[in-house]
Coordinates of C-alpha atoms in Angstrom, one line a residue:
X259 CA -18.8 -25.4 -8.8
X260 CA -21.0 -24.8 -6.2
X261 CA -25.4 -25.4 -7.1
X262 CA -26.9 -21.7 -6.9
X263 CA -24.8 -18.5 -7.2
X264 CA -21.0 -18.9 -7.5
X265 CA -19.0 -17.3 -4.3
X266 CA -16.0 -14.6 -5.1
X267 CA -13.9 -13.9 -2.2
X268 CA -12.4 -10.2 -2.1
X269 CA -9.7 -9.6 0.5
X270 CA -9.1 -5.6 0.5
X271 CA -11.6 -2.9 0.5
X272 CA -9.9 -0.6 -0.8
X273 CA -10.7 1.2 -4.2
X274 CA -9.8 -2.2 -5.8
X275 CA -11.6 -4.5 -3.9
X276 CA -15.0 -2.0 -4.1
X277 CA -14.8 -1.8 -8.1
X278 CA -14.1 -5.6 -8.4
X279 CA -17.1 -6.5 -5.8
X280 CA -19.4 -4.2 -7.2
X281 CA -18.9 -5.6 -10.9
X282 CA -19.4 -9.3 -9.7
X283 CA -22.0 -8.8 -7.6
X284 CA -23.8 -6.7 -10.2
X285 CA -23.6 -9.9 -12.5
X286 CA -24.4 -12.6 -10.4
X287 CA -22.1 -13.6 -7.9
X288 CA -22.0 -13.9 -4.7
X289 CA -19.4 -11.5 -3.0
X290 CA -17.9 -11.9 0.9
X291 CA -15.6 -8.8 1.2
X292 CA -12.7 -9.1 3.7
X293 CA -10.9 -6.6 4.9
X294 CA -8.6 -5.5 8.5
X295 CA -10.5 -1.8 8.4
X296 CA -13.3 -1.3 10.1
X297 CA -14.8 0.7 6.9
X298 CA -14.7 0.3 3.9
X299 CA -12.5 2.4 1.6
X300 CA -9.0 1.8 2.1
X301 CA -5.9 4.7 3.0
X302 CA -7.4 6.4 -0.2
X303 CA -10.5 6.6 1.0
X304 CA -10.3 6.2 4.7
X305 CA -12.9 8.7 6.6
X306 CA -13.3 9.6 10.7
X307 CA -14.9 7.6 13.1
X308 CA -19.0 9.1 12.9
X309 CA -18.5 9.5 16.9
X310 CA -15.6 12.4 15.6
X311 CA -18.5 14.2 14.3
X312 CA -16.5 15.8 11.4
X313 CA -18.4 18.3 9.2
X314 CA -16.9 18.0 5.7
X315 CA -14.8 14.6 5.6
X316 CA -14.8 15.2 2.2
X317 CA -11.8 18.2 2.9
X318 CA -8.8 15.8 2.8
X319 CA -9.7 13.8 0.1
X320 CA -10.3 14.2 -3.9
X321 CA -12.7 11.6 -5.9
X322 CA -14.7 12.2 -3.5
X323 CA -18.2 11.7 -5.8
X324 CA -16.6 8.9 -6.9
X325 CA -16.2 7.5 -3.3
X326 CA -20.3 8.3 -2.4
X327 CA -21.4 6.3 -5.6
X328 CA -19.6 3.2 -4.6
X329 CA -20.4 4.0 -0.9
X330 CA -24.1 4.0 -2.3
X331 CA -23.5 0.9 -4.6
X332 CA -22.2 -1.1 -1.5
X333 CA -25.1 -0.3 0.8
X334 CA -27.8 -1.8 -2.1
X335 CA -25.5 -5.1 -2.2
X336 CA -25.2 -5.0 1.1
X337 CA -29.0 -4.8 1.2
X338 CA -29.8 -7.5 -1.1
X339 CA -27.5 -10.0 0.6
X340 CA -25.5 -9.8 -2.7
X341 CA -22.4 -8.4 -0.7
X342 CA -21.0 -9.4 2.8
X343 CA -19.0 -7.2 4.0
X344 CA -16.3 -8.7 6.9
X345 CA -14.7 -5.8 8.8
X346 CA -11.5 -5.8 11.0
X347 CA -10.8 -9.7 9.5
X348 CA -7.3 -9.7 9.2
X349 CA -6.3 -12.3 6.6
X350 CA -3.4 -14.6 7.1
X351 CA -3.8 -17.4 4.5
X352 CA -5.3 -17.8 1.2
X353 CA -5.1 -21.6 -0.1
X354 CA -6.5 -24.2 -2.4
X355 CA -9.2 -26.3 -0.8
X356 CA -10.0 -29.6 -1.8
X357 CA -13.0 -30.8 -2.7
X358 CA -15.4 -32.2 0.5
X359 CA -18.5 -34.1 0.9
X360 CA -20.0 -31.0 1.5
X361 CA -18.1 -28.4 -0.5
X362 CA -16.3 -28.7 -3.8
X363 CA -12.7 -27.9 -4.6
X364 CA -11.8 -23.8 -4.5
X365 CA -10.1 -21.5 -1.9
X366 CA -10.1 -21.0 1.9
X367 CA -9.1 -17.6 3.6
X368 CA -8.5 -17.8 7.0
X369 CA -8.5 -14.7 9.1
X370 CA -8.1 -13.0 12.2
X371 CA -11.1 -11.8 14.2
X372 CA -10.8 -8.3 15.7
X373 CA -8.2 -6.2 17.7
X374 CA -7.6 -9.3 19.7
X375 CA -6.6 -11.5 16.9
X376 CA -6.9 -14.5 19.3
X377 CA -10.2 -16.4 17.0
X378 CA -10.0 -17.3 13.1
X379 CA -12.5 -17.8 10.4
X380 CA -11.7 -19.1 7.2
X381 CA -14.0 -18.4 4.1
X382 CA -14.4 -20.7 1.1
X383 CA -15.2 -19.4 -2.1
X384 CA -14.8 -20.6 -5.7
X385 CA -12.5 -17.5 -6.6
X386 CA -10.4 -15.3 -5.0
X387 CA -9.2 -11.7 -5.9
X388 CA -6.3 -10.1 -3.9
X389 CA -6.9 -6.4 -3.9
X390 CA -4.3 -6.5 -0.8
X391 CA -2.9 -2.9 -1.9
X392 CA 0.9 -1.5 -0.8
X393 CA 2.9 0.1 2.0
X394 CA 5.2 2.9 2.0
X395 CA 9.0 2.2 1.4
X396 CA 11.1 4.4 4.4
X397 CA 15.0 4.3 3.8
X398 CA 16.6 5.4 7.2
X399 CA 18.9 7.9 7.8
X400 CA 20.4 8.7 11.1
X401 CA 17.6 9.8 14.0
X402 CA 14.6 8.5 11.8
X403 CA 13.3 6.2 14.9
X404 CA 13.1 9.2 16.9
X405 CA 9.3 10.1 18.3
X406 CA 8.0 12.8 15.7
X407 CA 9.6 11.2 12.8
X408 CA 6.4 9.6 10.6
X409 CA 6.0 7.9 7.5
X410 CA 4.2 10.6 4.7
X411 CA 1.4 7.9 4.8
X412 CA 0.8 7.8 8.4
X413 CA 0.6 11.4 9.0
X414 CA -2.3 11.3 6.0
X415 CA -3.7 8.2 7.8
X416 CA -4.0 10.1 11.1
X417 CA -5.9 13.8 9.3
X418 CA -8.4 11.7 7.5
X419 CA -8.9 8.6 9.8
X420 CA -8.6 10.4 13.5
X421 CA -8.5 14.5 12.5
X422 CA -5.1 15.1 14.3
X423 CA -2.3 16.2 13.1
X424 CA 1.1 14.8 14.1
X425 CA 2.9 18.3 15.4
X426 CA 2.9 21.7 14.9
X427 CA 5.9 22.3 12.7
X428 CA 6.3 19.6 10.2
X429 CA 9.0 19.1 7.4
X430 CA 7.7 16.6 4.6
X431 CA 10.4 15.0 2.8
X432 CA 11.4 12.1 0.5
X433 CA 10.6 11.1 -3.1
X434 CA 7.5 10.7 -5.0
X435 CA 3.9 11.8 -5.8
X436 CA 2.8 11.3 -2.5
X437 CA 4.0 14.1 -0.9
X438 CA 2.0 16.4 -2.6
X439 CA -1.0 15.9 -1.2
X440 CA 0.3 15.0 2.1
X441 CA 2.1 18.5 2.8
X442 CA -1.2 20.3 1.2
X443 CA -3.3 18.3 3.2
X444 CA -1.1 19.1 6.6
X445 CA -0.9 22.8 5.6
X446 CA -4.5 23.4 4.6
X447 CA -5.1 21.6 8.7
X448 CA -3.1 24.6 10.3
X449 CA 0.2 23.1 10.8
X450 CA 2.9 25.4 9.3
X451 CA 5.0 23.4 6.8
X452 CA 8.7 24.1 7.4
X453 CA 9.5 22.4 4.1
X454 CA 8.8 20.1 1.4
X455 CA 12.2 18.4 0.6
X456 CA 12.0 16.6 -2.6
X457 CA 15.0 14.3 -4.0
X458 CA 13.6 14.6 -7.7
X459 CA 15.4 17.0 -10.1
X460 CA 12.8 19.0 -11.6
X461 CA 14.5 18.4 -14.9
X462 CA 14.0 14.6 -15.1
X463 CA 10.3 15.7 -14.9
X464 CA 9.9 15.8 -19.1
X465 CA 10.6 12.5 -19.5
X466 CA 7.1 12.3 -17.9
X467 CA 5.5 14.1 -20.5
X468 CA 4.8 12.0 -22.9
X469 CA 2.5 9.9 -20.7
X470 CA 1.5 13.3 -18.9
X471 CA -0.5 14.4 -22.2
X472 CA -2.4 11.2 -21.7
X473 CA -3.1 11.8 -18.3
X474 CA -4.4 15.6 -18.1
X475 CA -7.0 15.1 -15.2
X476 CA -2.9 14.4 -13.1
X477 CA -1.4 17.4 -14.2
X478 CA -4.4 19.4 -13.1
X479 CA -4.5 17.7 -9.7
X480 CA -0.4 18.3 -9.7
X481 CA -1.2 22.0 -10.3
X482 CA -3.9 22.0 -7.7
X483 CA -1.7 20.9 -5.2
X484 CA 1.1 23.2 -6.2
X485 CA -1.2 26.1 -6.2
X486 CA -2.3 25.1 -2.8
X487 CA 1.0 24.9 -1.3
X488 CA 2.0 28.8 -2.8
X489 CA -0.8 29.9 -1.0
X490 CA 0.2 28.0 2.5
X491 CA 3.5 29.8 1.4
X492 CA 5.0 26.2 1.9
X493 CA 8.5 26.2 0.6
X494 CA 9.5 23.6 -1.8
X495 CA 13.2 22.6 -2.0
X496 CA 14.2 20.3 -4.9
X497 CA 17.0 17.9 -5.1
X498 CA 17.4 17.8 -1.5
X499 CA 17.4 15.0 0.8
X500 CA 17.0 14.7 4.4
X501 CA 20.3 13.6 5.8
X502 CA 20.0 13.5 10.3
X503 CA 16.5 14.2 12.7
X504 CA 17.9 15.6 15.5
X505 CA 16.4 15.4 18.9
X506 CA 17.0 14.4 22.8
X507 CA 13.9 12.3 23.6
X508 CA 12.0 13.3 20.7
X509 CA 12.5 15.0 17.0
X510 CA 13.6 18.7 17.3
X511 CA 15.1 19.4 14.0
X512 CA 16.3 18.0 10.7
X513 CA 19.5 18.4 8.8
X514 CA 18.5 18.7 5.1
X515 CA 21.5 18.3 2.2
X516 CA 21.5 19.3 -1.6
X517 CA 22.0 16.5 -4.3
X518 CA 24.3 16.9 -6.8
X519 CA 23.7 14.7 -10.5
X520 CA 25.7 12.0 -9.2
X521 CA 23.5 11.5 -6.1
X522 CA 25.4 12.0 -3.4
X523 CA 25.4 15.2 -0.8
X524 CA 26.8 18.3 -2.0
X525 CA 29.8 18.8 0.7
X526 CA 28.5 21.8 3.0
X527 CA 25.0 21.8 1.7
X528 CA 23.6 20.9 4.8
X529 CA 20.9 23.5 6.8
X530 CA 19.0 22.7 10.3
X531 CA 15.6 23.2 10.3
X532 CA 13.9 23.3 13.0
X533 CA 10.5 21.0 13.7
X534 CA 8.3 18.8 15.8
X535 CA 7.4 16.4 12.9
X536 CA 9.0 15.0 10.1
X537 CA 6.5 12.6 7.3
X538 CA 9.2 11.3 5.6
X539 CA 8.8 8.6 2.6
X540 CA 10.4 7.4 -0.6
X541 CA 7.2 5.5 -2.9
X542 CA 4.9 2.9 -2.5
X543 CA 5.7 -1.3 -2.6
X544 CA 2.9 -3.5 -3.6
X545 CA 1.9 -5.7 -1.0
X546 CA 2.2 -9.2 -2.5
X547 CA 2.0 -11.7 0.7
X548 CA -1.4 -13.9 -0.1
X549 CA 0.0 -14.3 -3.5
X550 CA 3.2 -15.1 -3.5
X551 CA 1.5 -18.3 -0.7
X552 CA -0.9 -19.0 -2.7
X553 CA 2.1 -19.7 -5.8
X554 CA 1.3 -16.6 -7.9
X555 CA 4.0 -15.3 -10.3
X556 CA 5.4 -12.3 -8.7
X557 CA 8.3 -9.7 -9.4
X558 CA 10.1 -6.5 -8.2
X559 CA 6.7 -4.8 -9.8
X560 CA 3.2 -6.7 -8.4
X561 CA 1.8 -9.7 -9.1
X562 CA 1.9 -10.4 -13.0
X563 CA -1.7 -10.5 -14.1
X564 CA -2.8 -10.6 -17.9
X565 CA -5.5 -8.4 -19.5
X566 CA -8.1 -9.8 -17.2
X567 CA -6.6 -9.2 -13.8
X568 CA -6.0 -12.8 -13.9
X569 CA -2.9 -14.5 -11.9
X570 CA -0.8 -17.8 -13.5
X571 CA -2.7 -19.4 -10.7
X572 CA -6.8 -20.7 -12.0
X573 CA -9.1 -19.3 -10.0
X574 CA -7.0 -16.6 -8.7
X575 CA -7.4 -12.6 -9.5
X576 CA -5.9 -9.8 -8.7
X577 CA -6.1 -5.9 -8.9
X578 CA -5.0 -2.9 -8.2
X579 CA -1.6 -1.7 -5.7
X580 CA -0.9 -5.7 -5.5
X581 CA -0.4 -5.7 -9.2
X582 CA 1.5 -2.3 -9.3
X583 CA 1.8 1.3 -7.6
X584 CA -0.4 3.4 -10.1
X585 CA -3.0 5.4 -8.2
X586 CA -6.6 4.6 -7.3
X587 CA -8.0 5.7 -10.9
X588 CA -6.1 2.3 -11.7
X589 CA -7.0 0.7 -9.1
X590 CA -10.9 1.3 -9.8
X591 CA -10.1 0.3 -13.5
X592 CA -8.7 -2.7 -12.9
X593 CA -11.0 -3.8 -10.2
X594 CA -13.5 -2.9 -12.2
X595 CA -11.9 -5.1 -14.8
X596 CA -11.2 -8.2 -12.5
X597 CA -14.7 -8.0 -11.4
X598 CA -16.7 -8.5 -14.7
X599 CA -13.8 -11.2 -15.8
X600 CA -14.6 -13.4 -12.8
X601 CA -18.0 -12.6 -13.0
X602 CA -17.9 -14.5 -16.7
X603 CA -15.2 -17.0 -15.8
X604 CA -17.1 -18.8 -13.3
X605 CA -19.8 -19.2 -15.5
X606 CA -17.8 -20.5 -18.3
X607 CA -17.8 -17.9 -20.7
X608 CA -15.3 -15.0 -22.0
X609 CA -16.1 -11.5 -21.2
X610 CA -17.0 -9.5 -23.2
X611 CA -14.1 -6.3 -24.0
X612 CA -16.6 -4.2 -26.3
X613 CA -18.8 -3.2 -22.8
X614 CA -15.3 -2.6 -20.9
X615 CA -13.4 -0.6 -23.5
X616 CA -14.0 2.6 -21.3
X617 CA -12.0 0.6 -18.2
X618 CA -9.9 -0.7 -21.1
X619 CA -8.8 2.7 -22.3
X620 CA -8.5 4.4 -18.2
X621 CA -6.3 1.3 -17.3
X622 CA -4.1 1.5 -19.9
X623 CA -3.2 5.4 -19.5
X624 CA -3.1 4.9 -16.1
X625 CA -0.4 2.2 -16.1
X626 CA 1.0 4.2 -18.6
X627 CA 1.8 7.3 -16.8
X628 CA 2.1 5.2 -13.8
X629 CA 5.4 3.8 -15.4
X630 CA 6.7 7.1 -16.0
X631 CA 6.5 8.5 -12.3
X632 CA 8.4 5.2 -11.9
X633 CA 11.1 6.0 -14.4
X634 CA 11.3 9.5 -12.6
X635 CA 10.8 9.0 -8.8
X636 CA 13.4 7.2 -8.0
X637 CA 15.4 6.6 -4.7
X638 CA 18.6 8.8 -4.6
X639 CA 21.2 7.0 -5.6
X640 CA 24.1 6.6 -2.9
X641 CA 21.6 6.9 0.0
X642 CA 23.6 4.3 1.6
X643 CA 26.7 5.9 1.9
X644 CA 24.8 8.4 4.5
X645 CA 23.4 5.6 6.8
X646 CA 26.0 5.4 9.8
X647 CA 26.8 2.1 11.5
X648 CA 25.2 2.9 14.7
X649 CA 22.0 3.8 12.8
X650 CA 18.9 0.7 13.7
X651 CA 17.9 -1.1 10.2
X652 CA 15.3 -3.5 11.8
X653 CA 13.4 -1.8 14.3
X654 CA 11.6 -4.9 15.4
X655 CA 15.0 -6.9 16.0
X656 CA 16.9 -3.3 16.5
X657 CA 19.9 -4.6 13.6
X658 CA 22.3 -1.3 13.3
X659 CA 23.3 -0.6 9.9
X660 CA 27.1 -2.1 10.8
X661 CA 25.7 -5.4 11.6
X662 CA 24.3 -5.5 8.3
X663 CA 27.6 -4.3 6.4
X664 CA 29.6 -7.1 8.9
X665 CA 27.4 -9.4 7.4
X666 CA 28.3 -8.8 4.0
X667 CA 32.4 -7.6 4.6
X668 CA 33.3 -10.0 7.2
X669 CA 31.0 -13.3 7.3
X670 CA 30.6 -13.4 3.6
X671 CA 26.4 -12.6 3.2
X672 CA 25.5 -12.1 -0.7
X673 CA 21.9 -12.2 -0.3
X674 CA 19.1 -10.5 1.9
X675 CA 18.2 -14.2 3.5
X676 CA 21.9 -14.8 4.5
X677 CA 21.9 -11.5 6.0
X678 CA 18.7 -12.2 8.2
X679 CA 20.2 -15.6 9.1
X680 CA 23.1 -13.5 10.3
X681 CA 22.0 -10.9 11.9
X682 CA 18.0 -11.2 12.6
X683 CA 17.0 -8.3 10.2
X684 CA 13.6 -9.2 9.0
X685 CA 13.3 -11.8 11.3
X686 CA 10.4 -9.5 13.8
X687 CA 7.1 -8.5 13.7
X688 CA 7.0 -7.1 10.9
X689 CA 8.9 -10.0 9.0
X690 CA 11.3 -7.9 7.1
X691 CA 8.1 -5.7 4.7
X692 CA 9.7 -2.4 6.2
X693 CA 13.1 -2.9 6.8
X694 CA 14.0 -5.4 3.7
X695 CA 14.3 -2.9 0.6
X696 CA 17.1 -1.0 3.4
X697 CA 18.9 -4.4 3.8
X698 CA 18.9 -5.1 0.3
X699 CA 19.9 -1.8 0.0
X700 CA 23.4 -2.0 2.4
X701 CA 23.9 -5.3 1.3
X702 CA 24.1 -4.2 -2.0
X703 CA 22.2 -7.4 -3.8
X704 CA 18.9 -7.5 -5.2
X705 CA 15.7 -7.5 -3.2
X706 CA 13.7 -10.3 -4.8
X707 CA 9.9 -11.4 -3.3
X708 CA 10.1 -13.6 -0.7
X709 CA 7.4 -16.1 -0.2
X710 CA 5.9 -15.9 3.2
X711 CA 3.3 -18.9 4.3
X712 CA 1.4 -16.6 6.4
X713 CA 1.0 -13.2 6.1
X714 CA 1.0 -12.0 9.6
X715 CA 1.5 -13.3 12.5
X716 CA -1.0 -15.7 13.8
X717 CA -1.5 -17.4 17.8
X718 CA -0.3 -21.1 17.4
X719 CA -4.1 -22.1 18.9
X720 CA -5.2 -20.9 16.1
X721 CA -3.0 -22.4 13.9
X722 CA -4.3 -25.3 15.4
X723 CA -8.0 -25.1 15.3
X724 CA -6.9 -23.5 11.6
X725 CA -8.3 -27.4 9.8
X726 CA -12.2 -27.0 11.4
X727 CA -13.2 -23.6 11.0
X728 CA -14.4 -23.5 7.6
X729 CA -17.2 -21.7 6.4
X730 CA -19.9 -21.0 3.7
X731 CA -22.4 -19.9 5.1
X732 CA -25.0 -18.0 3.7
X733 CA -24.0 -14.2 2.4
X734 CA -25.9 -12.1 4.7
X735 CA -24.0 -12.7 8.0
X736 CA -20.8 -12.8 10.3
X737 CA -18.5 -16.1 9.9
X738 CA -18.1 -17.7 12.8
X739 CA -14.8 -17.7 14.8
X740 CA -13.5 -21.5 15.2
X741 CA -14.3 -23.9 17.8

């Protein structure tokens, strides 16, 4: 260990990442906080540029008091030299360092400086705690690379990070809780709501219940949000699915189908409706990069953490999305959680559950009802059979659906990696995080984590300046980039 405080390193700065920084720095350690946004806060609470002079950012959001305390809490640490806080570093590596003659044995990140992304620092630290978060999942359909065709969390991103709105006439569609506040959030901002096309059946809803009961501060919010949208006079449309945009040059309408039990689209359910915008999205997948490279036990749910937010991997932590989609009250629990337990790990000792029972109790309900949204929400069943051949997969390598399904039919591809060898899918920018649950998908085999070295894609000068950039420097200031 190093002499003095020991040094926790926090990549994500979202609701996660604040709880779990908070908790350590409140007990000792020394925090750097890493994160690509140039705020702290996360999607959940991501806030306008000051130079947007908004009045009430608070409008879009809920938990808002919630939000100023750790805002507050953040600026003492901050303060104190307690916290560093390293904005717009985009993380590409987490690893185990070795001990040096002047540092011992922990972890390195290594990130990207800036828009540029053309200088790296890397960080050591005696701990690390991934509070990495999720992205959306968007299956295609034919048209959904049109212009005006959004994910649900990128029109929220763009109300409460730049106040604009993505079109005039919007239809929200897809599956899960998300949508909610999305089309509340877009109607209460002046654009008229065509629609909100849900794929749920209402009547798998009780099987929520249970886990509802335990959860009453949800239901409210559900109710909230539903009263919201009656007065927007928003019209909801259940067991629906969106099955065409339509558009020459950009999206001018949708083609929206009904569901029957089986799944598939009621022959001659279909209805146009017209719009500028469509926020499509079906859930939430954990992001799980930095810990599947750094050899952390990962399946189709999160990283697997035990009741201490801590990974098979010593040394390692993790919290919130990363571990499983649940919701930023889980989020804050659990960072909370993983905070105080590395806070007593690197001193040695056990924490102590008596003074976290409250987290204790908040996670556990949380994760809880989290499971049974999952049970619930899920992705229509047969949403295959409505992606045409000519429809693009892979955006980045622009795969069609039909090269996919020649993959599989003709050259004999069981698994999502033969199909990338085969046809390139995955194999762009992106490297496969949006496009692989739709391969999986049309390929019909199991999506299964894939472990990536490097999270993003990084300049190969500085891959090779990566070995002398190193740094520990002292809490209060900037890393340096490499020489």
């Amino acid at each position: 260990m190093t002499d003095g405080p020991h040094h926790l390193a926090v990549i994500g700065a979202g609701p996660a990442g604040l709880a779990a920084s908070l908790a350590a720095a409140a007990r000792g350690i020394r925090v750097t906080l890493i994160d690509s946004a140039v705020a702290a806060g996360g999607q959940f609470y991501r806030r306008p540029a000051g130079g947007l002079g908004a009045r009430r950012p608070r409008a879009v959001h809920h938990g808002w008091r919630t939000w100023e305390r750790m805002e507050r809490g953040l600026a003492l640490h901050l303060q104190a030299g307690t916290i560093r806080h390293l904005t717009d570093h985009h993380v590409w590596l987490a690893e185990r360092s070795a001990a040096t003659a002047g540092a011992p044995a922990g972890f390195t990140v290594h990130a990207l400086l800036g828009p540029l992304q053309e200088e790296s620092v890397a960080v050591r630290a005696d701990a690390v705690l991934l509070a990495t978060g999720g992205y959306e999942k968007v299956l295609p359909f034919p048209g959904w690379t049109l212009p005006g065709v959004v994910s649900a969390g990128g029109a929220q991103a763009m109300l409460k990070g730049g106040l604009v709105v993505p079109g005039r006439r919007a239809v929200v569609a897809g599956g899960g809780p998300l949508l909610l506040p999305v089309a509340t959030a877009l109607a209460a901002a002046g654009v008229e709501v065509a629609a909100l096309v849900e794929s749920l059946d209402p009547r798998r809803l009780p099987r929520a219940a249970r886990a509802s009961v335990a959860e009453p501060g949800k239901v409210a919010e559900a109710a909230l949000y539903a009263a919201r949208l009656l007065r927007h006079r928003v019209p909801f449309v259940p067991r629906h699915t969106v099955v065409e945009a339509h558009g020459e040059g950009r999206l001018e309408a949708v083609t929206v189908a009904a569901l029957g039990p089986d799944g598939r689209v009621r022959p001659g359910s279909g209805r146009r409706i017209a719009c500028d915008t469509l926020a499509v999205g079906h859930g939430m997948v954990p992001h799980t990069d930095l810990a599947e490279a750094l050899g952390c036990r990962v399946d189709a749910a999160g990283v697997d953490v035990d009741d201490e937010q801590r990974t098979d991997v010593p040394g390692v932590w993790a919290a919130g999305e990363t571990t499983g989609i649940g919701g930023a009250a889980l989020s804050l629990a659990e960072g909370h959680l993983a905070g105080r337990s590395v806070a007593a790990r690197l001193r040695g000792v056990a924490p102590d559950p008596r003074s976290a029972a409250r987290a204790v109790r908040v996670r556990a309900r949380a994760r809880a009802f989290a499971s049974a949204l999952d049970a619930v929400y899920e992705p229509p069943a047969h949403w295959t059979d409505r992606v045409s051949d000519d429809t693009v997969v892979c955006r980045c390598e622009e795969v069609t659906a039909g090269r996919v399904r020649e993959a599989v039919d003709d050259l004999g591809a069981g698994d999502v990696r033969t199909v990338k060898l085969l046809t390139r899918a995955g194999m762009g920018w992106c490297q496969g995080r949006i496009c692989e649950p739709a391969v999986a998908g049309l390929a019909g085999c199991e999506q299964i984590p894939v472990r990536r070295l490097l999270a993003r894609p990084v300049p190969l000068g500085v891959l090779a300046r990566a070995g002398s950039d190193a740094d520990d420097g002292p809490p209060g200031g900037d890393s340096p980039p490499g020489p």
